[in-house]
XYZ file of C-alpha atoms in Angstrom:
325
model
C 92.117 82.363 112.498
C 91.391 82.357 108.766
C 91.310 79.015 106.952
C 92.048 78.575 103.271
C 89.046 77.431 101.250
C 89.766 76.658 97.569
C 87.702 78.816 95.237
C 85.461 77.201 92.679
C 86.797 79.427 89.918
C 89.867 78.433 87.959
C 93.220 79.372 89.428
C 93.963 83.015 88.703
C 90.450 83.707 87.365
C 88.916 85.093 90.559
C 88.139 88.792 90.577
C 89.414 91.165 93.229
C 85.994 91.397 94.880
C 85.344 87.644 94.770
C 88.695 86.870 96.369
C 88.120 89.490 99.072
C 84.620 88.230 99.892
C 85.773 84.622 100.158
C 88.648 85.632 102.395
C 86.387 87.627 104.703
C 83.962 84.699 104.886
C 86.808 82.481 106.083
C 87.594 84.705 109.097
C 85.839 83.399 112.198
C 86.765 86.159 114.675
C 84.122 88.890 114.485
C 86.375 91.818 115.432
C 89.038 90.767 112.944
C 86.454 90.332 110.197
C 85.037 93.782 110.909
C 88.472 95.442 110.771
C 89.496 93.623 107.607
C 86.154 94.381 105.953
C 86.824 98.084 106.449
C 90.269 97.827 104.862
C 89.344 95.617 101.915
C 86.142 97.571 101.360
C 88.301 100.525 100.348
C 91.182 98.708 98.676
C 89.049 96.669 96.276
C 87.386 99.667 94.565
C 90.788 101.356 94.328
C 92.202 98.325 92.495
C 89.104 97.628 90.393
C 86.640 95.156 91.857
C 85.782 93.304 88.642
C 89.282 92.761 87.281
C 91.078 89.416 87.734
C 93.203 89.445 90.865
C 96.113 87.922 88.960
C 96.375 91.049 86.768
C 97.018 93.392 89.705
C 100.670 94.465 89.940
C 102.630 94.746 93.182
C 103.050 98.505 92.796
C 99.292 98.928 92.376
C 98.827 97.445 95.841
C 101.395 99.858 97.244
C 99.863 102.837 95.464
C 96.383 101.953 96.727
C 97.640 101.707 100.313
C 99.523 104.979 99.952
C 96.559 106.785 98.431
C 94.129 105.565 101.080
C 96.231 105.692 104.247
C 99.580 107.254 103.354
C 98.975 110.218 105.654
C 97.062 108.336 108.352
C 98.350 107.631 111.846
C 101.029 104.967 112.176
C 98.644 102.554 113.895
C 96.040 102.948 111.150
C 98.617 102.470 108.400
C 100.019 99.316 109.984
C 96.541 97.909 110.651
C 95.310 98.450 107.086
C 98.568 97.215 105.588
C 98.345 94.110 107.770
C 94.789 93.427 106.625
C 95.753 93.646 102.961
C 98.841 91.528 103.587
C 96.759 88.840 105.286
C 94.327 88.792 102.380
C 97.083 88.449 99.773
C 98.806 85.698 101.769
C 95.518 83.770 101.932
C 95.026 84.218 98.187
C 98.535 82.916 97.562
C 97.804 79.759 99.541
C 94.573 79.369 97.570
C 96.537 79.412 94.299
C 95.104 82.671 92.960
C 98.433 84.165 91.839
C 97.909 87.413 93.759
C 100.324 90.343 93.862
C 102.465 91.087 96.894
C 102.870 94.226 98.942
C 105.970 95.901 97.437
C 109.081 96.180 99.566
C 108.973 99.976 99.564
C 105.529 99.892 101.189
C 106.955 99.124 104.606
C 105.346 98.711 107.981
C 105.913 101.955 109.865
C 107.818 101.958 113.160
C 105.865 102.754 116.291
C 105.913 106.449 117.283
C 107.952 105.656 120.364
C 110.673 103.796 118.467
C 113.969 105.349 117.435
C 114.222 106.882 113.972
C 117.766 106.671 112.566
C 119.749 109.904 112.519
C 121.755 110.225 109.311
C 124.958 112.234 109.487
C 125.284 115.429 107.490
C 128.159 113.818 105.597
C 125.998 110.846 104.598
C 123.233 113.162 103.389
C 125.676 115.326 101.418
C 127.235 112.223 99.881
C 123.816 110.888 98.843
C 122.831 114.148 97.161
C 126.188 114.418 95.377
C 125.903 110.986 93.741
C 125.762 110.966 89.943
C 122.990 108.372 89.834
C 120.662 110.623 91.867
C 118.602 112.736 89.467
C 118.102 116.484 89.863
C 114.523 116.095 91.096
C 115.650 113.779 93.884
C 118.621 116.013 94.739
C 116.245 118.939 95.245
C 113.808 116.830 97.262
C 116.413 115.352 99.599
C 118.246 118.654 100.104
C 115.025 120.571 100.657
C 113.670 118.020 103.138
C 116.873 118.299 105.154
C 117.266 122.087 105.083
C 113.607 122.908 105.698
C 113.027 120.054 108.183
C 109.611 119.817 106.549
C 107.438 116.738 106.555
C 107.537 114.896 103.247
C 103.829 115.304 102.500
C 104.129 119.049 103.168
C 106.919 119.440 100.636
C 105.215 117.250 98.052
C 102.187 119.551 98.220
C 104.161 122.693 97.311
C 103.427 124.446 94.008
C 105.864 126.598 92.058
C 103.713 129.690 92.540
C 104.039 129.205 96.321
C 107.821 129.648 96.259
C 109.523 132.857 97.331
C 112.932 132.216 95.806
C 114.407 135.543 96.901
C 113.491 135.018 100.560
C 114.135 131.251 100.387
C 110.791 130.351 101.899
C 107.302 129.120 101.046
C 104.033 128.304 102.838
C 102.943 124.706 103.405
C 99.713 123.209 104.638
C 99.988 122.858 108.404
C 99.898 119.363 109.879
C 96.355 118.459 110.855
C 94.975 121.681 109.361
C 91.250 121.604 108.696
C 89.698 123.131 105.623
C 87.999 126.490 106.081
C 85.675 127.893 103.444
C 85.069 131.606 103.840
C 82.027 133.316 102.415
C 82.430 134.146 98.751
C 85.451 131.884 98.198
C 85.420 129.396 95.339
C 87.512 126.813 97.184
C 88.546 125.804 100.673
C 91.660 127.231 102.307
C 93.908 125.730 104.934
C 96.009 127.135 107.721
C 99.567 127.418 106.443
C 103.012 127.521 108.019
C 106.264 128.776 106.519
C 109.326 126.654 105.805
C 112.802 128.011 105.050
C 115.736 126.637 103.077
C 119.349 127.640 102.550
C 122.004 127.881 99.863
C 122.068 124.201 98.929
C 118.410 124.200 97.923
C 118.635 127.713 96.477
C 121.296 126.583 93.993
C 119.273 123.601 92.785
C 115.719 124.973 92.616
C 116.104 127.184 89.500
C 117.527 124.244 87.560
C 114.579 122.060 88.510
C 111.916 124.682 87.798
C 113.327 125.781 84.444
C 110.745 127.822 82.556
C 107.748 126.512 84.489
C 105.814 129.162 86.402
C 102.991 127.164 88.002
C 101.879 123.714 89.014
C 103.442 121.124 91.357
C 107.096 121.677 92.175
C 107.861 117.945 92.271
C 106.322 115.960 89.429
C 106.635 112.488 87.961
C 108.465 111.811 84.708
C 105.385 110.373 83.002
C 101.855 111.590 82.462
C 99.132 109.871 84.527
C 97.275 106.998 82.886
C 93.648 107.311 81.755
C 92.369 105.555 84.886
C 94.197 107.877 87.286
C 91.870 110.455 88.853
C 93.691 113.634 89.920
C 92.599 117.116 90.887
C 93.680 119.997 88.618
C 96.044 121.198 91.352
C 97.939 117.894 91.202
C 98.732 118.142 87.490
C 101.190 120.560 85.893
C 99.145 122.670 83.431
C 102.161 123.151 81.161
C 103.570 119.619 80.958
C 100.623 117.437 82.012
C 102.842 115.633 84.537
C 101.339 114.547 87.859
C 102.485 115.535 91.323
C 105.023 113.149 92.850
C 103.371 110.976 95.509
C 104.725 109.957 98.894
C 104.888 106.327 97.809
C 106.915 107.205 94.729
C 109.296 109.313 96.804
C 109.740 106.530 99.334
C 110.459 104.017 96.561
C 113.061 106.323 94.971
C 114.802 106.937 98.286
C 114.801 103.228 99.092
C 116.395 102.496 95.720
C 119.164 105.028 96.376
C 119.916 103.920 99.937
C 119.036 100.218 100.158
C 121.640 97.862 101.578
C 123.144 95.409 99.121
C 120.442 96.128 96.558
C 117.754 94.622 98.812
C 114.467 96.505 98.580
C 112.947 97.792 101.787
C 116.263 98.318 103.596
C 116.809 101.961 102.643
C 116.060 105.252 104.339
C 112.614 106.678 105.003
C 111.754 110.261 103.889
C 111.032 111.238 107.505
C 114.684 110.631 108.345
C 115.703 113.885 106.628
C 113.486 115.915 108.969
C 114.495 113.867 111.983
C 118.193 114.152 111.150
C 118.019 117.894 110.473
C 116.241 118.606 113.745
C 118.607 116.353 115.682
C 121.607 118.154 114.184
C 120.103 121.488 115.258
C 119.648 120.126 118.764
C 123.277 119.005 118.824
C 124.391 122.499 117.831
C 122.776 123.955 120.938
C 119.939 125.821 119.216
C 117.579 127.345 121.771
C 114.289 125.552 122.332
C 112.358 128.617 121.137
C 114.158 128.722 117.792
C 114.048 124.955 117.521
C 110.263 124.871 117.872
C 109.931 127.696 115.361
C 111.913 125.630 112.868
C 110.241 122.297 113.628
C 106.776 123.904 114.019
C 105.951 121.671 116.960
C 103.105 122.874 119.130
C 104.279 121.276 122.375
C 107.615 121.105 124.145
C 107.261 117.369 124.788
C 106.940 116.686 121.057
C 110.060 118.725 120.310
C 112.195 117.223 123.070
C 112.343 113.796 121.431
C 114.570 115.285 118.726
C 117.188 116.291 121.247
C 119.029 112.993 120.961
C 122.735 113.743 120.690
C 124.734 111.546 118.372
C 128.074 109.869 119.064
C 130.117 112.932 118.072
C 128.135 115.230 120.365
C 128.420 112.799 123.285
C 132.171 112.501 122.731
C 132.496 116.281 122.728
C 130.552 116.773 125.951
C 132.505 113.937 127.577
C 135.711 115.841 126.842
C 134.544 118.463 129.334
C 135.162 115.900 132.074
C 138.764 115.302 131.043
C 141.495 116.352 133.509
C 143.033 119.765 132.971
C 146.472 120.080 131.400
C 147.969 120.912 134.789
C 146.928 117.563 136.223
C 148.943 114.379 135.743
């Protein structure tokens, strides 16, 4: 177990790297030290190793975690988040005035745990709210209608959209890059997602006169220290692609309970809810897997979790006939 050793530098003056090294030195369990060294070895350069730890903002911690492990497996995300959280807690006890992991940067539930199913009415009500901006309305509606994964939708560019057919290609989950001879860049295996009238009505308003670049962008241009690929920046406006962490923070703000951060919905709940609603409607497994793009039946079956309304309806089949008293 780590022990707190006061640093020789003045309170708040320790750099990110110094604080990390001292924390790692205080860990006596070899396996724990090795795991935490891996995590902090990537987080520190992302934050800036030579800057004072006290100048790092909470959101910078969240953005670093999201950038490094936002698309990693749940176990990896939770492990790395736990390592950073342990480091910051140790720094707090040492009086270094460290940042905290933001509330929107939540520990992910285990794959076997239940993901909440939001009713269609609740989703419609959320999207109809006046305080939800057009960009978020499009994102939430599109996530629900396409049943796409959030990172898939965030990676869509305007030139990928087929507005007439209400469809677009997305990078397949787990797809590996393939560079063919003579190509200037790597390509990925793609899959097609489809949306309906709700998204179709909103998309033209969001796109406006733009013809290329990320579909979902931030409202501010990236700072000088932000390194982005040309594909992640709108060539017309200079705005950066919306990140998963930013989307999760926006959704949490719109759905949190009693204004308490970290109690709101997760972006994955739109996909999970949409697929569950399809299962409740009796969609065939073949069509369901085509929509969800699952590769195995066992992975698709977990979405067939009928809600209260569906269970009440099927229970009515057991009711006595009208002729019985």
